[in-house]
Amino acid sequence: MTARALPTGLLSFISENRNWLSAGALLSLLSSFGQTYFISLFAAEIQADFGLSHGGWGGIYSLGTMASAAVMIWAGSLTDMFRARTLGVLVLGSLALACLAMAWNPYVALLPVVIFALRLMGQGMCSHIAVVSMARWFVATRGRALSIASLGFAAGEALLPLIFVALLGVFHWRSLWVVAACIALVGIPILMTQLRTERTPQSMADENQSIGMDDVHWSRRSALRHPLFWFMVPAILGPSAFNTAFFFHQVYFAELKGWTHLSLVTLFPLYTSVAIGAMVVSGIALDRFGTARLIPLYQLPMVIAFGVFAFATSLGHAAIGFVFLALTTGANSTLPNAFWAEFYGTRFIGSIKAMATAVMVLGSAIGPGITGLLIDLQVDLTTQYLGVAVYFLFSSLCMWIGIRRYRGALPQLA
């Protein structure tokens, strides 16, 4: 049964596709161990153990992340050649090894290598396999599929910081990375069970492909030559760079505002709840209106969020900032991922999305590196956040110009 033949009700849609959707959610959840919001929970302990300043730790993090971005250009294209089941098992096994490396590594010189492995296998490949699979396997219901599979990201953001920050008061930080490795390993048999009947990328390309602009399937090379890709680059970089920077410096941000780290972390469930709502609503809206109408607007809440963070004097103010941050975060899980399939087709979606993922990972390297360096240069973090707000005005303008110029090339049935 194709995605177009599925029942329209959300519950029946989930029931019909529960194995595929839960596999996507599992991969997105386990990507947490390579995401900044998780790694940064241990920032103070890592800096203390290895004798690193904010700038030194940010530089190491950026180096490892930039290396993972470069490798993602190649690794991400593997989703066009291998089953998600096969590739997912290999990635989860490698992610578990990376977690163990963080737990046992005693040398600062190896820290960039450990960060590289965590970022590539967690943030990079786990996320990539999840969203590419949803974009390829579903057409008419692509938005709903992406929003449901992305609930794994939301669950990780809501639960893991609270759990692991609490455990940090009892256990050594290195022991908790062993726990993370065990969780990643447990995910392997679950994924294999969920995708027992998974279809191959090649068969899906024949069964359920959708075309892009000018009624063709775009290759990665042709996509990179098209101006729309470059109009989208600031928008790809922005949330990754500055969401990452915000969560990377969460401990320092709390200290700067005079709050405890745990009190700031208690706002994460609010952030996640709003993000889940935005994710679901944006997925439903995407299926109804398409990405062209929605995507130029979705980063505008970030302008408000970082403006609020800059001037926040209480946790209540921070909560308002988290709400607006979450609106973009939720929509970011569906709209950009659907954009590539809608505008460039699905036949080579793995390779094209791999390039976009590499840009995204590069952004997550740039954000902590620049902000950490500026902190060391005595540029106040709240001052930096005003600049971030201006950046998101710029990225939104770029999207509006690009989409307005090229939306007419979309297939008529889109």
Short mmCIF file of C-alpha atoms in Angstrom, two decimals:
data_model
loop_
_atom_site.label_atom_id
_atom_site.label_comp_id
_atom_site.label_asym_id
_atom_site.label_seq_id
_atom_site.Cartn_x
_atom_site.Cartn_y
_atom_site.Cartn_z
CA MET A 1 0.00 0.00 0.00
CA THR A 2 1.45 3.36 -0.96
CA ALA A 3 1.42 6.47 1.17
CA ARG A 4 -1.29 7.97 -1.09
CA ALA A 5 -3.63 5.08 -0.29
CA LEU A 6 -3.34 5.41 3.46
CA PRO A 7 -6.32 6.45 5.57
CA THR A 8 -6.42 10.17 6.20
CA GLY A 9 -6.93 9.94 9.97
CA LEU A 10 -3.77 10.45 11.98
CA LEU A 11 -4.40 7.49 14.30
CA SER A 12 -5.10 5.10 11.44
CA PHE A 13 -2.04 6.44 9.62
CA ILE A 14 0.12 5.67 12.66
CA SER A 15 -1.43 2.22 13.01
CA GLU A 16 -0.87 1.37 9.35
CA ASN A 17 2.77 2.46 9.48
CA ARG A 18 3.75 1.96 13.12
CA ASN A 19 6.87 -0.11 12.41
CA TRP A 20 8.39 2.35 9.95
CA LEU A 21 7.42 5.40 12.00
CA SER A 22 8.71 3.91 15.25
CA ALA A 23 12.00 3.03 13.56
CA GLY A 24 12.40 6.65 12.53
CA ALA A 25 11.52 7.82 16.04
CA LEU A 26 14.02 5.36 17.56
CA LEU A 27 16.86 6.59 15.36
CA SER A 28 16.01 10.22 16.06
CA LEU A 29 15.91 9.49 19.81
CA LEU A 30 19.27 7.70 19.83
CA SER A 31 20.82 10.53 17.84
CA SER A 32 20.68 12.39 21.18
CA PHE A 33 24.02 10.92 22.25
CA GLY A 34 25.70 12.87 19.46
CA GLN A 35 23.61 16.03 19.85
CA THR A 36 24.98 19.17 21.47
CA TYR A 37 22.27 19.40 24.11
CA PHE A 38 23.42 16.02 25.48
CA ILE A 39 27.19 16.40 25.13
CA SER A 40 27.06 19.87 26.67
CA LEU A 41 25.55 18.44 29.86
CA PHE A 42 29.07 17.28 30.66
CA ALA A 43 30.82 20.50 29.56
CA ALA A 44 31.95 21.55 33.04
CA GLU A 45 33.30 18.08 33.84
CA ILE A 46 35.07 17.76 30.50
CA GLN A 47 36.65 21.20 30.83
CA ALA A 48 37.77 20.43 34.39
CA ASP A 49 39.21 16.98 33.55
CA PHE A 50 41.09 18.18 30.48
CA GLY A 51 41.95 21.71 31.69
CA LEU A 52 40.09 23.53 28.92
CA SER A 53 38.77 27.08 28.76
CA HIS A 54 35.43 27.94 27.12
CA GLY A 55 37.29 28.80 23.94
CA GLY A 56 39.48 25.67 24.09
CA TRP A 57 36.53 23.35 24.58
CA GLY A 58 34.55 25.19 21.89
CA GLY A 59 37.49 24.90 19.49
CA ILE A 60 37.86 21.15 20.05
CA TYR A 61 34.13 20.68 19.66
CA SER A 62 34.12 22.69 16.44
CA LEU A 63 37.09 20.79 15.03
CA GLY A 64 35.48 17.40 15.60
CA THR A 65 32.14 18.62 14.30
CA MET A 66 33.60 20.16 11.13
CA ALA A 67 35.39 16.90 10.37
CA SER A 68 32.10 15.03 10.77
CA ALA A 69 30.42 17.51 8.40
CA ALA A 70 33.01 16.76 5.73
CA VAL A 71 32.54 13.00 6.06
CA MET A 72 28.73 13.37 6.02
CA ILE A 73 28.90 14.46 2.37
CA TRP A 74 30.00 10.91 1.54
CA ALA A 75 28.39 8.94 4.35
CA GLY A 76 24.95 10.45 3.86
CA SER A 77 24.76 9.24 0.27
CA LEU A 78 24.87 5.65 1.55
CA THR A 79 21.13 5.97 2.24
CA ASP A 80 20.60 5.88 -1.54
CA MET A 81 22.35 2.49 -1.72
CA PHE A 82 21.59 0.53 1.46
CA ARG A 83 18.54 -0.40 3.49
CA ALA A 84 17.85 1.74 6.54
CA ARG A 85 17.85 -1.51 8.55
CA THR A 86 21.40 -2.45 7.54
CA LEU A 87 22.83 1.03 7.73
CA GLY A 88 21.04 1.81 10.99
CA VAL A 89 22.52 -1.23 12.76
CA LEU A 90 26.05 -0.27 11.68
CA VAL A 91 25.54 3.33 12.77
CA LEU A 92 24.13 2.41 16.18
CA GLY A 93 27.00 0.02 16.82
CA SER A 94 29.48 2.75 15.89
CA LEU A 95 27.63 5.25 18.09
CA ALA A 96 27.95 2.88 21.06
CA LEU A 97 31.70 2.64 20.47
CA ALA A 98 31.94 6.43 20.33
CA CYS A 99 30.13 6.68 23.68
CA LEU A 100 32.58 4.21 25.20
CA ALA A 101 35.46 6.24 23.78
CA MET A 102 34.15 9.33 25.58
CA ALA A 103 33.90 7.31 28.78
CA TRP A 104 37.43 5.91 28.63
CA ASN A 105 39.52 8.49 26.75
CA PRO A 106 42.21 10.03 29.02
CA TYR A 107 43.97 12.19 26.40
CA VAL A 108 42.96 15.70 25.36
CA ALA A 109 44.60 15.11 21.96
CA LEU A 110 42.05 12.38 21.22
CA LEU A 111 39.07 14.45 22.32
CA PRO A 112 38.45 15.89 18.80
CA VAL A 113 38.38 12.32 17.44
CA VAL A 114 35.80 11.30 20.03
CA ILE A 115 33.67 14.35 19.26
CA PHE A 116 33.99 13.56 15.55
CA ALA A 117 32.65 10.04 16.06
CA LEU A 118 29.79 11.13 18.32
CA ARG A 119 28.72 13.90 15.98
CA LEU A 120 28.99 11.82 12.79
CA MET A 121 27.14 8.79 14.11
CA GLY A 122 24.67 10.61 16.37
CA GLN A 123 23.73 14.02 15.05
CA GLY A 124 24.77 13.13 11.51
CA MET A 125 23.86 9.59 10.47
CA CYS A 126 21.14 8.63 12.96
CA SER A 127 19.22 11.81 12.14
CA HIS A 128 19.92 11.50 8.42
CA ILE A 129 18.69 7.91 8.12
CA ALA A 130 15.53 8.76 10.03
CA VAL A 131 14.48 11.80 7.99
CA VAL A 132 15.58 10.48 4.59
CA SER A 133 13.62 7.28 5.17
CA MET A 134 10.47 9.23 6.03
CA ALA A 135 10.89 11.58 3.05
CA ARG A 136 11.37 8.63 0.70
CA TRP A 137 8.77 6.22 2.05
CA PHE A 138 5.91 8.74 2.27
CA VAL A 139 4.64 11.19 -0.34
CA ALA A 140 1.15 12.57 0.31
CA THR A 141 1.65 12.11 4.07
CA ARG A 142 5.30 13.12 4.19
CA GLY A 143 4.70 15.94 6.67
CA ARG A 144 2.90 13.70 9.14
CA ALA A 145 5.55 10.98 8.82
CA LEU A 146 8.38 13.44 9.46
CA SER A 147 6.61 14.99 12.44
CA ILE A 148 5.89 11.61 14.06
CA ALA A 149 9.39 10.22 13.47
CA SER A 150 10.85 13.46 14.82
CA LEU A 151 9.14 12.89 18.16
CA GLY A 152 12.29 10.96 19.03
CA PHE A 153 14.27 14.20 18.92
CA ALA A 154 11.73 15.84 21.20
CA ALA A 155 11.71 12.95 23.66
CA GLY A 156 15.49 13.05 23.88
CA GLU A 157 15.55 16.80 24.49
CA ALA A 158 12.85 16.55 27.16
CA LEU A 159 13.97 13.51 29.11
CA LEU A 160 17.69 12.92 28.76
CA PRO A 161 18.93 16.26 30.18
CA LEU A 162 16.75 15.91 33.28
CA ILE A 163 17.74 12.28 33.80
CA PHE A 164 21.46 12.67 33.21
CA VAL A 165 21.85 15.96 35.11
CA ALA A 166 20.20 14.25 38.09
CA LEU A 167 22.49 11.22 37.69
CA LEU A 168 25.52 13.51 37.56
CA GLY A 169 24.91 14.25 41.22
CA VAL A 170 25.35 10.55 42.01
CA PHE A 171 27.63 8.99 39.39
CA HIS A 172 30.90 10.01 37.72
CA TRP A 173 30.32 11.63 34.36
CA ARG A 174 32.34 8.98 32.51
CA SER A 175 30.12 6.20 33.88
CA LEU A 176 27.11 7.87 32.33
CA TRP A 177 28.66 7.58 28.88
CA VAL A 178 28.85 3.82 29.43
CA VAL A 179 25.12 3.92 30.14
CA ALA A 180 24.61 5.81 26.88
CA ALA A 181 26.57 3.15 24.98
CA CYS A 182 24.40 0.39 26.46
CA ILE A 183 21.22 2.23 25.44
CA ALA A 184 22.51 2.58 21.86
CA LEU A 185 23.27 -1.16 21.75
CA VAL A 186 19.79 -2.02 23.03
CA GLY A 187 18.42 -0.04 20.08
CA ILE A 188 19.96 -2.44 17.55
CA PRO A 189 17.64 -5.46 18.03
CA ILE A 190 14.65 -3.13 18.36
CA LEU A 191 15.47 -1.48 15.02
CA MET A 192 15.97 -4.86 13.34
CA THR A 193 12.55 -5.98 14.55
CA GLN A 194 10.80 -2.81 13.46
CA LEU A 195 12.28 -2.90 9.96
CA ARG A 196 11.97 -6.65 9.38
CA THR A 197 9.85 -5.95 6.28
CA GLU A 198 11.56 -2.70 5.30
CA ARG A 199 11.72 -1.93 1.60
CA THR A 200 14.96 -1.06 -0.17
CA PRO A 201 15.75 2.46 -1.38
CA GLN A 202 15.82 1.16 -4.95
CA SER A 203 12.37 -0.42 -4.78
CA MET A 204 10.94 2.64 -3.08
CA ALA A 205 12.34 4.81 -5.86
CA ASP A 206 10.32 2.75 -8.34
CA GLU A 207 7.14 2.49 -6.26
CA ASN A 208 6.68 5.85 -4.68
CA GLN A 209 8.93 8.48 -6.17
CA SER A 210 8.00 12.13 -6.49
CA ILE A 211 9.54 14.61 -8.90
CA GLY A 212 10.93 18.04 -8.15
CA MET A 213 11.22 21.36 -9.94
CA ASP A 214 10.87 21.32 -13.73
CA ASP A 215 9.35 17.80 -13.44
CA VAL A 216 12.70 16.07 -12.96
CA HIS A 217 14.65 14.23 -10.26
CA TRP A 218 17.60 16.43 -9.38
CA SER A 219 21.03 14.93 -8.73
CA ARG A 220 23.23 16.38 -6.02
CA ARG A 221 25.49 18.01 -8.60
CA SER A 222 22.61 19.74 -10.36
CA ALA A 223 21.09 20.80 -7.03
CA LEU A 224 24.35 22.41 -5.97
CA ARG A 225 24.43 24.36 -9.23
CA HIS A 226 20.94 25.74 -8.68
CA PRO A 227 20.63 29.14 -6.94
CA LEU A 228 17.82 28.00 -4.64
CA PHE A 229 20.18 25.70 -2.76
CA TRP A 230 22.37 28.67 -1.87
CA PHE A 231 19.41 30.82 -0.89
CA MET A 232 18.63 28.09 1.63
CA VAL A 233 22.15 27.76 3.07
CA PRO A 234 21.78 30.56 5.68
CA ALA A 235 18.56 28.92 6.89
CA ILE A 236 20.23 25.50 7.12
CA LEU A 237 23.17 26.93 9.05
CA GLY A 238 21.21 29.16 11.42
CA PRO A 239 19.19 26.86 13.70
CA SER A 240 22.02 24.36 13.84
CA ALA A 241 24.67 26.97 14.66
CA PHE A 242 22.77 28.99 17.22
CA ASN A 243 20.53 26.35 18.80
CA THR A 244 23.74 24.39 19.24
CA ALA A 245 25.55 27.39 20.68
CA PHE A 246 22.70 28.09 23.10
CA PHE A 247 22.58 24.56 24.48
CA PHE A 248 26.38 24.17 24.32
CA HIS A 249 26.78 27.16 26.66
CA GLN A 250 23.72 26.36 28.79
CA VAL A 251 25.82 25.99 31.97
CA TYR A 252 27.59 29.31 31.37
CA PHE A 253 24.32 31.01 30.38
CA ALA A 254 22.71 29.94 33.67
CA GLU A 255 25.73 31.21 35.64
CA LEU A 256 25.65 34.52 33.74
CA LYS A 257 21.98 35.03 34.65
CA GLY A 258 22.47 33.94 38.26
CA TRP A 259 20.45 30.73 37.97
CA THR A 260 21.40 27.15 38.81
CA HIS A 261 21.94 24.80 35.89
CA LEU A 262 19.23 22.44 37.16
CA SER A 263 16.68 25.27 37.34
CA LEU A 264 17.38 26.12 33.70
CA VAL A 265 17.10 22.44 32.73
CA THR A 266 13.64 22.28 34.32
CA LEU A 267 12.45 24.51 31.47
CA PHE A 268 13.46 21.94 28.87
CA PRO A 269 10.17 19.97 29.11
CA LEU A 270 8.28 23.19 28.33
CA TYR A 271 10.54 23.72 25.34
CA THR A 272 10.00 20.15 24.23
CA SER A 273 6.22 20.25 24.70
CA VAL A 274 5.90 23.35 22.54
CA ALA A 275 8.32 21.87 19.98
CA ILE A 276 6.21 18.72 19.76
CA GLY A 277 3.08 20.80 19.17
CA ALA A 278 4.84 22.87 16.52
CA MET A 279 6.20 19.71 14.94
CA VAL A 280 2.79 18.07 14.62
CA VAL A 281 1.01 21.22 13.46
CA SER A 282 3.72 22.01 10.92
CA GLY A 283 3.55 18.45 9.58
CA ILE A 284 -0.20 18.63 9.09
CA ALA A 285 0.07 22.12 7.57
CA LEU A 286 2.84 20.92 5.29
CA ASP A 287 0.67 18.15 3.84
CA ARG A 288 -2.09 20.70 3.22
CA PHE A 289 -0.19 23.76 2.00
CA GLY A 290 3.26 22.52 0.91
CA THR A 291 6.63 23.84 1.98
CA ALA A 292 6.67 26.82 -0.39
CA ARG A 293 4.07 28.74 1.60
CA LEU A 294 5.39 27.88 5.04
CA ILE A 295 9.16 27.69 5.02
CA PRO A 296 9.97 31.43 4.57
CA LEU A 297 8.20 32.15 7.89
CA TYR A 298 9.34 29.41 10.22
CA GLN A 299 12.57 31.01 11.53
CA LEU A 300 10.98 34.31 12.57
CA PRO A 301 10.22 33.04 16.12
CA MET A 302 13.99 32.67 16.59
CA VAL A 303 14.30 36.45 16.28
CA ILE A 304 12.04 36.85 19.30
CA ALA A 305 13.63 33.96 21.20
CA PHE A 306 17.18 35.28 21.12
CA GLY A 307 16.00 38.81 21.80
CA VAL A 308 14.29 37.52 24.94
CA PHE A 309 17.36 35.51 26.00
CA ALA A 310 19.50 38.61 25.63
CA PHE A 311 17.39 40.64 28.05
CA ALA A 312 16.02 37.89 30.34
CA THR A 313 16.34 38.62 34.05
CA SER A 314 14.24 35.74 35.39
CA LEU A 315 13.39 32.13 34.61
CA GLY A 316 9.94 33.36 33.58
CA HIS A 317 11.54 35.45 30.85
CA ALA A 318 13.67 32.46 29.83
CA ALA A 319 10.51 30.36 29.58
CA ILE A 320 9.09 32.82 27.04
CA GLY A 321 12.32 32.55 25.06
CA PHE A 322 12.09 28.76 25.12
CA VAL A 323 8.54 28.88 23.76
CA PHE A 324 9.58 30.87 20.70
CA LEU A 325 12.75 28.83 20.28
CA ALA A 326 10.60 25.69 20.31
CA LEU A 327 8.25 26.98 17.60
CA THR A 328 11.11 27.06 15.11
CA THR A 329 12.70 23.89 16.46
CA GLY A 330 9.49 21.93 15.95
CA ALA A 331 8.92 23.24 12.43
CA ASN A 332 12.61 22.65 11.65
CA SER A 333 12.02 18.92 12.08
CA THR A 334 9.53 18.81 9.20
CA LEU A 335 9.71 21.76 6.80
CA PRO A 336 13.38 21.70 5.69
CA ASN A 337 13.39 17.90 5.41
CA ALA A 338 10.28 17.95 3.22
CA PHE A 339 11.66 20.89 1.21
CA TRP A 340 14.41 18.81 -0.42
CA ALA A 341 11.99 16.11 -1.53
CA GLU A 342 9.36 18.58 -2.76
CA PHE A 343 11.72 20.83 -4.71
CA TYR A 344 14.36 18.31 -5.87
CA GLY A 345 12.51 14.98 -6.05
CA THR A 346 13.14 11.75 -4.14
CA ARG A 347 15.28 9.58 -6.40
CA PHE A 348 18.54 11.10 -5.12
CA ILE A 349 17.16 12.51 -1.88
CA GLY A 350 19.81 10.74 0.22
CA SER A 351 22.70 12.41 -1.61
CA ILE A 352 21.07 15.85 -1.70
CA LYS A 353 19.99 15.68 1.93
CA ALA A 354 23.51 14.51 2.85
CA MET A 355 24.89 17.77 1.49
CA ALA A 356 22.29 19.74 3.43
CA THR A 357 23.08 17.70 6.55
CA ALA A 358 26.78 18.44 6.09
CA VAL A 359 25.96 22.16 5.97
CA MET A 360 23.82 21.73 9.09
CA VAL A 361 26.59 19.88 10.93
CA LEU A 362 29.06 22.56 9.83
CA GLY A 363 26.72 25.13 11.36
CA SER A 364 26.75 23.20 14.63
CA ALA A 365 30.54 23.43 14.55
CA ILE A 366 30.61 27.14 13.78
CA GLY A 367 28.16 28.15 16.51
CA PRO A 368 29.99 26.85 19.61
CA GLY A 369 33.39 27.79 18.16
CA ILE A 370 32.54 31.41 17.45
CA THR A 371 30.57 32.00 20.63
CA GLY A 372 33.22 30.32 22.78
CA LEU A 373 35.95 32.46 21.21
CA LEU A 374 33.91 35.63 21.72
CA ILE A 375 33.33 34.72 25.36
CA ASP A 376 37.08 34.38 25.84
CA LEU A 377 37.44 37.81 24.17
CA GLN A 378 35.03 39.26 26.77
CA VAL A 379 32.10 39.69 24.38
CA ASP A 380 29.05 39.13 26.57
CA LEU A 381 26.90 36.17 25.58
CA THR A 382 23.72 38.24 25.84
CA THR A 383 25.22 40.79 23.43
CA GLN A 384 25.96 37.97 21.01
CA TYR A 385 22.33 36.87 21.14
CA LEU A 386 21.18 40.22 19.77
CA GLY A 387 23.38 39.56 16.74
CA VAL A 388 21.85 36.10 16.43
CA ALA A 389 18.37 37.66 16.28
CA VAL A 390 19.48 39.85 13.37
CA TYR A 391 20.93 36.80 11.62
CA PHE A 392 17.53 35.07 11.60
CA LEU A 393 15.93 38.11 9.99
CA PHE A 394 18.54 37.75 7.24
CA SER A 395 18.00 33.98 6.79
CA SER A 396 14.23 34.46 6.56
CA LEU A 397 14.68 37.12 3.87
CA CYS A 398 16.92 34.77 1.87
CA MET A 399 14.31 32.00 1.99
CA TRP A 400 11.53 34.36 0.95
CA ILE A 401 13.51 35.59 -2.07
CA GLY A 402 14.55 32.08 -3.16
CA ILE A 403 11.14 30.46 -2.78
CA ARG A 404 9.36 33.37 -4.48
CA ARG A 405 11.70 33.08 -7.44
CA TYR A 406 11.51 29.29 -7.98
CA ARG A 407 8.20 28.00 -6.60
CA GLY A 408 6.66 28.34 -10.06
CA ALA A 409 8.90 25.51 -11.26
CA LEU A 410 7.24 22.97 -8.94
CA PRO A 411 5.07 20.23 -10.51
CA GLN A 412 1.47 21.37 -10.85
CA LEU A 413 0.05 18.65 -8.58
CA ALA A 414 2.34 19.84 -5.77
#
